[in-house]
Amino acid sequence: MWTLDELLDRVSAALTAEYSGAPNGRVRDVPDKRAVRWYATTGLVDRPSAMRGRTALYEKRHLLQLVAVKRLQSQGRTLADVQAELAGATDTTLAAIARVPEHLLSTGEAPPPEAVRPRFWAEPAAERAAAPAAPPAPAEAFALNGVALGGGAVVLVPGTPTAADRADIAAAARPLLDLLAARGLLNERESS
């Protein structure tokens, strides 16, 4: 893993080969720290993989992303176009666009396993398709009324039950109350 300064040194070294620079003077040839942070905020580049204290740590995928962004910008593409093209890109796709020399991709030592955060946002959309769906939206709020069953147990029901409803609910709940009492889950003072 690399610090931001180390990552930017590698980006600069990777761009020295086959890189004509941005076609207009408004775009930097090599991103600075502020640009990298902004790219991460907007989703153009993954957020740091880990933190060591207050120091953000980056890895191979970040290098590929930054160099790919700059190579696409050198072709005259806007950041919006680049973002659309690279959204969900695999490491293989990024490597084909970035063409980073292999020696710049080696990190040296393996990162400590506890320091690496999962990068769910970096997975291609096809891999996320199997992910569980978002929980359903909460139901519309409505009033509930409690029906005391004895032993501290209460059943919540929508609407307002009548005395006859409460008696029928208590009779139907008798097997449940017996089970709760057998397992010691009722308030003994209220169960008699």
Coordinates of N, CA and C in Angstrom, one line a residue:
M1 N 0.8 -1.2 0.0 CA 0.0 0.0 0.0 C 0.9 1.2 0.0
W2 N 0.3 2.3 -0.6 CA 1.1 3.5 -0.7 C 0.4 4.7 0.0
T3 N 1.1 5.7 0.4 CA 0.5 6.9 0.9 C 0.1 7.7 -0.4
L4 N -0.6 8.8 -0.2 CA -1.0 9.6 -1.4 C 0.2 10.1 -2.1
D5 N 1.3 10.6 -1.4 CA 2.5 11.1 -2.1 C 3.1 9.9 -2.9
E6 N 3.2 8.7 -2.3 CA 3.8 7.6 -3.1 C 3.0 7.2 -4.3
L7 N 1.6 7.3 -4.1 CA 0.8 7.0 -5.2 C 1.0 8.0 -6.4
L8 N 1.0 9.3 -6.0 CA 1.2 10.3 -7.1 C 2.5 10.2 -7.8
D9 N 3.6 9.8 -7.0 CA 4.9 9.5 -7.7 C 4.8 8.4 -8.7
R10 N 4.0 7.4 -8.4 CA 3.8 6.2 -9.3 C 3.0 6.7 -10.5
V11 N 2.0 7.5 -10.3 CA 1.1 8.0 -11.4 C 2.0 8.8 -12.3
S12 N 2.8 9.7 -11.8 CA 3.7 10.5 -12.6 C 4.7 9.6 -13.4
A13 N 5.3 8.6 -12.8 CA 6.2 7.7 -13.5 C 5.4 6.9 -14.6
A14 N 4.2 6.5 -14.3 CA 3.5 5.8 -15.3 C 3.1 6.6 -16.5
L15 N 2.9 7.9 -16.3 CA 2.5 8.8 -17.4 C 3.6 9.3 -18.2
T16 N 4.9 9.1 -17.8 CA 6.0 9.6 -18.6 C 6.1 8.9 -19.9
A17 N 5.6 7.6 -20.0 CA 5.6 6.9 -21.2 C 4.3 7.0 -22.0
E18 N 4.3 7.3 -23.2 CA 3.1 7.3 -24.1 C 2.1 8.3 -23.6
Y19 N 2.4 9.4 -23.1 CA 1.4 10.3 -22.6 C 1.7 11.7 -23.1
S20 N 0.8 12.2 -23.9 CA 1.0 13.5 -24.6 C 0.5 14.7 -23.7
G21 N -0.2 14.3 -22.6 CA -0.7 15.4 -21.7 C -2.1 15.8 -22.2
A22 N -2.7 16.6 -21.4 CA -4.1 17.0 -21.7 C -4.1 18.0 -22.9
P23 N -5.1 17.9 -23.8 CA -5.1 18.7 -25.0 C -5.3 20.2 -24.8
N24 N -5.8 20.5 -23.6 CA -6.0 21.9 -23.3 C -5.2 22.3 -22.1
G25 N -5.0 23.5 -21.8 CA -4.2 23.9 -20.7 C -5.0 23.9 -19.4
R26 N -6.3 23.6 -19.4 CA -7.1 23.6 -18.2 C -7.0 22.4 -17.3
V27 N -6.4 21.3 -17.8 CA -6.4 20.1 -17.1 C -4.9 19.8 -16.8
R28 N -4.6 19.4 -15.5 CA -3.3 19.1 -15.1 C -2.8 17.8 -15.8
D29 N -1.5 17.7 -16.1 CA -1.0 16.5 -16.7 C -1.0 15.3 -15.7
V30 N -0.7 15.7 -14.4 CA -0.7 14.7 -13.3 C -1.6 15.3 -12.2
P31 N -2.5 14.4 -11.7 CA -3.3 15.0 -10.6 C -2.6 15.3 -9.4
D32 N -3.0 16.3 -8.6 CA -2.4 16.6 -7.3 C -3.3 16.0 -6.2
K33 N -2.9 16.2 -5.0 CA -3.6 15.6 -3.8 C -5.0 16.0 -3.8
R34 N -5.3 17.3 -4.0 CA -6.6 17.8 -4.0 C -7.5 17.1 -5.0
A35 N -7.0 16.9 -6.2 CA -7.7 16.3 -7.3 C -8.0 14.8 -7.0
V36 N -7.1 14.1 -6.4 CA -7.3 12.7 -6.0 C -8.4 12.6 -5.0
R37 N -8.4 13.5 -4.0 CA -9.4 13.5 -3.0 C -10.8 13.8 -3.6
W38 N -10.8 14.8 -4.5 CA -12.1 15.1 -5.2 C -12.6 14.0 -6.1
Y39 N -11.6 13.3 -6.8 CA -12.0 12.1 -7.6 C -12.7 11.1 -6.7
A40 N -12.1 10.9 -5.5 CA -12.7 9.8 -4.6 C -14.0 10.3 -4.1
T41 N -14.2 11.6 -3.8 CA -15.5 12.1 -3.4 C -16.6 11.9 -4.4
T42 N -16.2 12.1 -5.7 CA -17.2 12.0 -6.7 C -17.4 10.6 -7.3
G43 N -16.6 9.7 -6.8 CA -16.7 8.3 -7.3 C -15.9 7.9 -8.5
L44 N -15.1 8.9 -9.0 CA -14.3 8.6 -10.2 C -13.2 7.6 -9.8
V45 N -12.7 7.7 -8.6 CA -11.6 6.8 -8.1 C -12.1 6.3 -6.7
D46 N -11.8 5.1 -6.4 CA -12.2 4.5 -5.2 C -11.6 5.3 -4.0
R47 N -12.4 5.2 -2.9 CA -11.8 5.8 -1.7 C -10.6 5.0 -1.2
P48 N -9.8 5.6 -0.3 CA -8.6 4.9 0.1 C -9.0 3.5 0.7
S49 N -8.1 2.5 0.5 CA -8.4 1.2 0.9 C -8.3 1.0 2.4
A50 N -7.4 1.8 3.1 CA -7.2 1.7 4.5 C -6.7 3.0 5.0
M51 N -6.6 3.0 6.3 CA -6.1 4.2 7.0 C -5.0 3.7 8.0
R52 N -3.9 4.5 8.1 CA -2.9 4.2 9.1 C -2.9 5.5 9.9
G53 N -3.6 5.5 11.0 CA -3.8 6.8 11.8 C -4.6 7.7 10.9
R54 N -4.1 8.8 10.6 CA -4.8 9.8 9.7 C -4.3 9.7 8.3
T55 N -3.4 8.8 8.0 CA -2.8 8.7 6.6 C -3.6 7.7 5.8
A56 N -4.1 8.1 4.7 CA -4.9 7.3 3.7 C -3.9 6.4 3.0
L57 N -4.3 5.2 2.7 CA -3.4 4.2 2.0 C -4.1 3.8 0.7
Y58 N -3.4 3.7 -0.3 CA -3.9 3.4 -1.6 C -3.2 2.1 -2.2
E59 N -3.8 1.5 -3.2 CA -3.2 0.3 -3.8 C -3.3 0.3 -5.3
K60 N -3.0 -0.8 -5.9 CA -2.8 -1.0 -7.3 C -4.0 -0.4 -8.1
R61 N -5.2 -0.7 -7.6 CA -6.4 -0.3 -8.3 C -6.5 1.3 -8.4
H62 N -6.1 1.9 -7.4 CA -6.1 3.4 -7.4 C -5.1 3.9 -8.5
L63 N -4.0 3.3 -8.5 CA -3.0 3.7 -9.6 C -3.6 3.5 -11.0
L64 N -4.2 2.3 -11.2 CA -4.8 2.1 -12.5 C -5.9 3.1 -12.8
Q65 N -6.7 3.4 -11.8 CA -7.8 4.4 -12.0 C -7.3 5.8 -12.4
L66 N -6.3 6.2 -11.6 CA -5.8 7.6 -11.9 C -5.1 7.7 -13.2
V67 N -4.3 6.7 -13.6 CA -3.6 6.7 -14.9 C -4.6 6.6 -16.0
A68 N -5.7 5.8 -15.8 CA -6.7 5.6 -16.9 C -7.4 6.9 -17.0
V69 N -7.8 7.6 -15.9 CA -8.4 8.9 -16.0 C -7.6 9.9 -16.9
K70 N -6.3 10.0 -16.6 CA -5.4 10.9 -17.3 C -5.3 10.5 -18.7
R71 N -5.2 9.3 -19.0 CA -5.0 8.8 -20.4 C -6.3 9.2 -21.2
L72 N -7.5 9.0 -20.6 CA -8.7 9.3 -21.3 C -8.9 10.8 -21.4
Q73 N -8.4 11.6 -20.4 CA -8.5 13.1 -20.5 C -7.6 13.5 -21.6
S74 N -6.4 12.9 -21.8 CA -5.5 13.3 -22.9 C -6.1 13.1 -24.3
Q75 N -7.2 12.3 -24.4 CA -7.9 12.1 -25.6 C -9.0 13.1 -25.8
G76 N -9.0 14.1 -24.9 CA -10.0 15.2 -25.0 C -11.4 14.9 -24.3
R77 N -11.4 13.8 -23.6 CA -12.7 13.4 -22.9 C -12.9 14.3 -21.6
T78 N -14.1 14.6 -21.4 CA -14.5 15.3 -20.1 C -14.5 14.3 -19.0
L79 N -14.4 14.9 -17.8 CA -14.5 14.0 -16.6 C -15.8 13.2 -16.5
A80 N -16.9 13.9 -16.9 CA -18.2 13.2 -17.0 C -18.1 12.0 -17.9
D81 N -17.5 12.1 -19.1 CA -17.4 11.0 -20.0 C -16.5 9.9 -19.4
V82 N -15.4 10.4 -18.8 CA -14.5 9.4 -18.2 C -15.2 8.6 -17.1
Q83 N -15.9 9.3 -16.3 CA -16.6 8.7 -15.2 C -17.6 7.7 -15.7
A84 N -18.3 8.0 -16.8 CA -19.3 7.1 -17.3 C -18.6 5.8 -17.9
E85 N -17.5 6.0 -18.5 CA -16.8 4.9 -19.1 C -16.1 4.0 -18.1
L86 N -15.6 4.6 -17.0 CA -14.9 3.8 -16.0 C -15.8 3.3 -14.9
A87 N -17.1 3.6 -14.8 CA -18.0 3.2 -13.8 C -18.0 1.7 -13.8
G88 N -17.7 1.0 -12.7 CA -17.7 -0.4 -12.6 C -16.7 -1.2 -13.3
A89 N -15.7 -0.4 -13.8 CA -14.6 -1.1 -14.6 C -13.8 -2.1 -13.7
T90 N -13.5 -3.2 -14.3 CA -12.7 -4.2 -13.6 C -11.2 -3.8 -13.7
D91 N -10.4 -4.4 -12.9 CA -9.0 -4.1 -12.9 C -8.4 -4.4 -14.3
T92 N -8.9 -5.4 -14.9 CA -8.4 -5.8 -16.3 C -8.7 -4.7 -17.3
T93 N -9.9 -4.1 -17.2 CA -10.3 -3.0 -18.1 C -9.4 -1.8 -17.8
L94 N -9.2 -1.5 -16.5 CA -8.4 -0.3 -16.2 C -7.0 -0.5 -16.6
A95 N -6.4 -1.7 -16.5 CA -5.1 -2.0 -16.9 C -4.9 -1.8 -18.4
A96 N -5.9 -2.2 -19.2 CA -5.8 -2.1 -20.6 C -5.8 -0.6 -21.0
I97 N -6.6 0.2 -20.3 CA -6.6 1.7 -20.6 C -5.4 2.4 -20.1
A98 N -5.0 2.0 -18.9 CA -3.9 2.8 -18.2 C -2.5 2.4 -18.7
R99 N -2.3 1.1 -19.1 CA -1.0 0.7 -19.6 C 0.2 1.1 -18.6
V100 N 0.0 0.7 -17.4 CA 1.0 1.0 -16.4 C 2.1 0.0 -16.4
P101 N 3.4 0.4 -16.4 CA 4.5 -0.6 -16.4 C 4.4 -1.5 -15.2
E102 N 4.6 -2.8 -15.4 CA 4.4 -3.8 -14.3 C 5.2 -3.4 -13.0
H103 N 6.4 -2.9 -13.2 CA 7.2 -2.6 -12.0 C 6.6 -1.6 -11.1
L104 N 5.7 -0.7 -11.6 CA 5.1 0.3 -10.8 C 3.9 -0.3 -10.1
L105 N 3.4 -1.4 -10.5 CA 2.2 -2.0 -9.9 C 2.5 -2.8 -8.6
S106 N 3.8 -3.2 -8.4 CA 4.2 -4.0 -7.3 C 4.1 -3.1 -6.0
T107 N 3.6 -3.7 -5.0 CA 3.4 -2.9 -3.7 C 4.5 -3.2 -2.7
G108 N 5.3 -4.3 -3.0 CA 6.3 -4.6 -2.0 C 5.8 -5.6 -1.0
E109 N 5.3 -5.1 0.2 CA 4.8 -6.0 1.2 C 3.3 -6.0 1.2
A110 N 2.8 -7.1 1.7 CA 1.3 -7.3 1.7 C 0.8 -6.4 2.9
P111 N -0.4 -5.8 2.7 CA -1.0 -5.0 3.7 C -1.5 -5.9 4.9
P112 N -1.5 -5.3 6.1 CA -2.1 -6.1 7.2 C -3.6 -6.4 6.9
P113 N -4.1 -7.6 7.1 CA -5.4 -7.9 6.8 C -6.5 -7.1 7.5
E114 N -6.2 -6.7 8.8 CA -7.2 -5.9 9.5 C -7.3 -4.5 9.1
A115 N -6.3 -4.0 8.3 CA -6.3 -2.6 7.9 C -7.1 -2.4 6.6
V116 N -7.4 -3.4 5.9 CA -8.1 -3.2 4.6 C -9.6 -3.3 4.8
R117 N -10.3 -2.2 4.3 CA -11.7 -2.1 4.3 C -12.3 -2.8 3.1
P118 N -13.5 -3.4 3.1 CA -14.1 -3.9 1.9 C -14.4 -2.7 1.0
R119 N -14.2 -3.0 -0.3 CA -14.5 -1.9 -1.3 C -15.7 -2.3 -2.1
F120 N -16.9 -2.3 -1.5 CA -18.1 -2.7 -2.1 C -18.4 -1.8 -3.3
W121 N -18.1 -0.5 -3.3 CA -18.4 0.4 -4.4 C -17.5 0.1 -5.6
A122 N -16.4 -0.7 -5.4 CA -15.5 -0.9 -6.5 C -15.9 -2.1 -7.3
E123 N -16.8 -2.9 -6.8 CA -17.2 -4.1 -7.6 C -18.0 -3.8 -8.8
P124 N -17.8 -4.5 -9.9 CA -18.6 -4.3 -11.1 C -20.1 -4.6 -10.8
A125 N -20.9 -3.9 -11.5 CA -22.4 -4.1 -11.3 C -22.8 -5.5 -11.4
A126 N -22.2 -6.3 -12.3 CA -22.7 -7.7 -12.4 C -22.4 -8.5 -11.1
E127 N -21.3 -8.2 -10.4 CA -21.0 -8.9 -9.2 C -21.9 -8.4 -8.0
R128 N -22.4 -7.2 -8.1 CA -23.3 -6.7 -7.1 C -24.7 -7.2 -7.3
A129 N -25.1 -7.7 -8.4 CA -26.4 -8.2 -8.7 C -26.9 -9.2 -7.7
A130 N -26.0 -10.1 -7.3 CA -26.3 -11.1 -6.3 C -26.5 -10.6 -4.9
A131 N -26.2 -9.4 -4.7 CA -26.3 -8.8 -3.3 C -27.8 -8.7 -2.9
P132 N -28.0 -8.9 -1.6 CA -29.4 -8.8 -1.2 C -30.0 -7.4 -1.5
A133 N -31.3 -7.5 -1.7 CA -32.1 -6.2 -2.0 C -32.1 -5.4 -0.8
A134 N -32.3 -4.1 -1.0 CA -32.5 -3.1 0.1 C -33.8 -3.5 0.8
P135 N -33.8 -3.2 2.2 CA -35.0 -3.5 2.9 C -36.1 -2.7 2.4
P136 N -37.3 -3.2 2.6 CA -38.5 -2.4 2.1 C -38.7 -1.2 2.9
A137 N -39.3 -0.2 2.3 CA -39.5 1.1 2.9 C -40.5 0.8 4.1
P138 N -40.3 1.6 5.2 CA -41.1 1.4 6.3 C -42.6 1.7 6.0
A139 N -43.5 0.9 6.6 CA -44.9 1.0 6.4 C -45.4 2.3 6.9
E140 N -46.5 2.7 6.4 CA -47.2 3.9 6.9 C -47.5 3.8 8.4
A141 N -47.2 4.8 9.2 CA -47.5 4.8 10.6 C -49.0 4.7 10.9
F142 N -49.3 3.9 11.9 CA -50.7 3.8 12.4 C -50.7 3.5 13.9
A143 N -51.8 3.8 14.5 CA -51.9 3.6 16.0 C -52.1 2.1 16.3
L144 N -51.4 1.7 17.4 CA -51.5 0.4 17.9 C -52.1 0.4 19.3
N145 N -52.8 -0.6 19.7 CA -53.3 -0.7 21.0 C -52.8 -2.0 21.6
G146 N -52.5 -2.0 22.9 CA -52.0 -3.2 23.5 C -53.2 -4.0 24.2
V147 N -53.1 -5.3 24.1 CA -54.1 -6.2 24.8 C -53.3 -7.0 25.8
A148 N -53.5 -6.7 27.1 CA -52.7 -7.4 28.1 C -53.2 -8.9 28.2
L149 N -52.2 -9.8 28.2 CA -52.5 -11.2 28.3 C -52.2 -11.8 29.6
G150 N -51.6 -11.1 30.5 CA -51.2 -11.6 31.8 C -49.7 -11.9 31.8
G151 N -49.1 -11.9 33.0 CA -47.7 -12.2 33.1 C -46.8 -11.2 32.5
G152 N -47.3 -10.0 32.1 CA -46.6 -9.0 31.5 C -46.5 -9.1 30.0
A153 N -47.2 -10.1 29.4 CA -47.2 -10.2 28.0 C -48.3 -9.3 27.4
V154 N -48.0 -8.6 26.3 CA -48.9 -7.7 25.7 C -48.9 -8.0 24.2
V155 N -50.1 -8.0 23.6 CA -50.2 -8.2 22.1 C -50.6 -6.8 21.6
L156 N -49.9 -6.4 20.6 CA -50.2 -5.1 19.9 C -51.1 -5.4 18.7
V157 N -52.2 -4.6 18.6 CA -53.1 -4.8 17.5 C -53.5 -3.4 16.9
P158 N -53.7 -3.3 15.6 CA -54.1 -2.1 15.1 C -55.6 -1.9 15.4
G159 N -56.0 -0.7 15.5 CA -57.4 -0.4 15.8 C -57.7 -0.5 17.3
T160 N -58.9 -0.4 17.7 CA -59.3 -0.4 19.1 C -60.2 -1.7 19.4
P161 N -59.6 -2.7 20.1 CA -60.4 -3.9 20.3 C -61.5 -3.6 21.4
T162 N -62.6 -4.3 21.2 CA -63.7 -4.2 22.2 C -63.4 -5.2 23.4
A163 N -64.2 -5.2 24.4 CA -64.0 -6.1 25.5 C -64.1 -7.6 25.0
A164 N -65.0 -7.8 24.1 CA -65.1 -9.2 23.6 C -63.9 -9.6 22.8
D165 N -63.3 -8.6 22.0 CA -62.1 -8.9 21.2 C -61.0 -9.2 22.2
R166 N -60.8 -8.5 23.3 CA -59.8 -8.7 24.2 C -59.9 -10.1 24.9
A167 N -61.1 -10.5 25.2 CA -61.3 -11.8 25.8 C -61.0 -12.9 24.8
D168 N -61.4 -12.8 23.5 CA -61.1 -13.8 22.5 C -59.6 -13.9 22.2
I169 N -58.9 -12.7 22.2 CA -57.5 -12.7 22.0 C -56.8 -13.4 23.2
A170 N -57.2 -13.1 24.4 CA -56.6 -13.8 25.6 C -56.8 -15.3 25.5
A171 N -58.0 -15.7 25.1 CA -58.2 -17.2 25.1 C -57.4 -17.8 24.0
A172 N -57.3 -17.2 22.8 CA -56.4 -17.7 21.7 C -55.0 -17.7 22.1
A173 N -54.5 -16.8 23.0 CA -53.1 -16.7 23.3 C -52.7 -17.7 24.4
R174 N -53.7 -18.4 25.0 CA -53.4 -19.3 26.2 C -52.3 -20.2 25.9
P175 N -52.2 -20.9 24.7 CA -51.0 -21.9 24.5 C -49.7 -21.1 24.5
L176 N -49.7 -19.9 23.9 CA -48.5 -19.1 23.9 C -48.1 -18.7 25.3
L177 N -49.0 -18.3 26.1 CA -48.7 -17.9 27.5 C -48.2 -19.1 28.3
D178 N -48.8 -20.3 28.1 CA -48.3 -21.5 28.7 C -46.8 -21.8 28.3
L179 N -46.5 -21.6 27.1 CA -45.1 -21.8 26.6 C -44.2 -20.8 27.2
L180 N -44.6 -19.5 27.3 CA -43.7 -18.5 27.8 C -43.5 -18.7 29.3
A181 N -44.6 -19.2 30.0 CA -44.5 -19.5 31.5 C -43.5 -20.6 31.7
A182 N -43.6 -21.7 30.9 CA -42.8 -22.9 31.0 C -41.3 -22.5 30.8
R183 N -41.0 -21.5 30.0 CA -39.6 -21.1 29.8 C -39.2 -20.0 30.7
G184 N -40.0 -19.6 31.6 CA -39.7 -18.5 32.5 C -39.6 -17.1 31.9
L185 N -40.4 -16.9 30.9 CA -40.3 -15.6 30.2 C -41.4 -14.7 30.5
L186 N -42.2 -15.0 31.6 CA -43.3 -14.1 32.0 C -42.9 -13.6 33.4
N187 N -43.5 -12.4 33.7 CA -43.4 -11.8 35.0 C -44.3 -12.6 35.9
E188 N -43.7 -13.4 36.8 CA -44.4 -14.3 37.7 C -45.4 -13.5 38.6
R189 N -45.1 -12.3 39.0 CA -46.0 -11.6 39.9 C -47.3 -11.3 39.2
E190 N -47.3 -11.1 37.9 CA -48.5 -10.8 37.1 C -49.2 -12.0 36.5
S191 N -48.6 -13.2 36.6 CA -49.2 -14.4 35.9 C -50.3 -15.0 36.7
S192 N -50.5 -14.7 38.0 CA -51.6 -15.4 38.7 C -52.9 -14.7 38.6

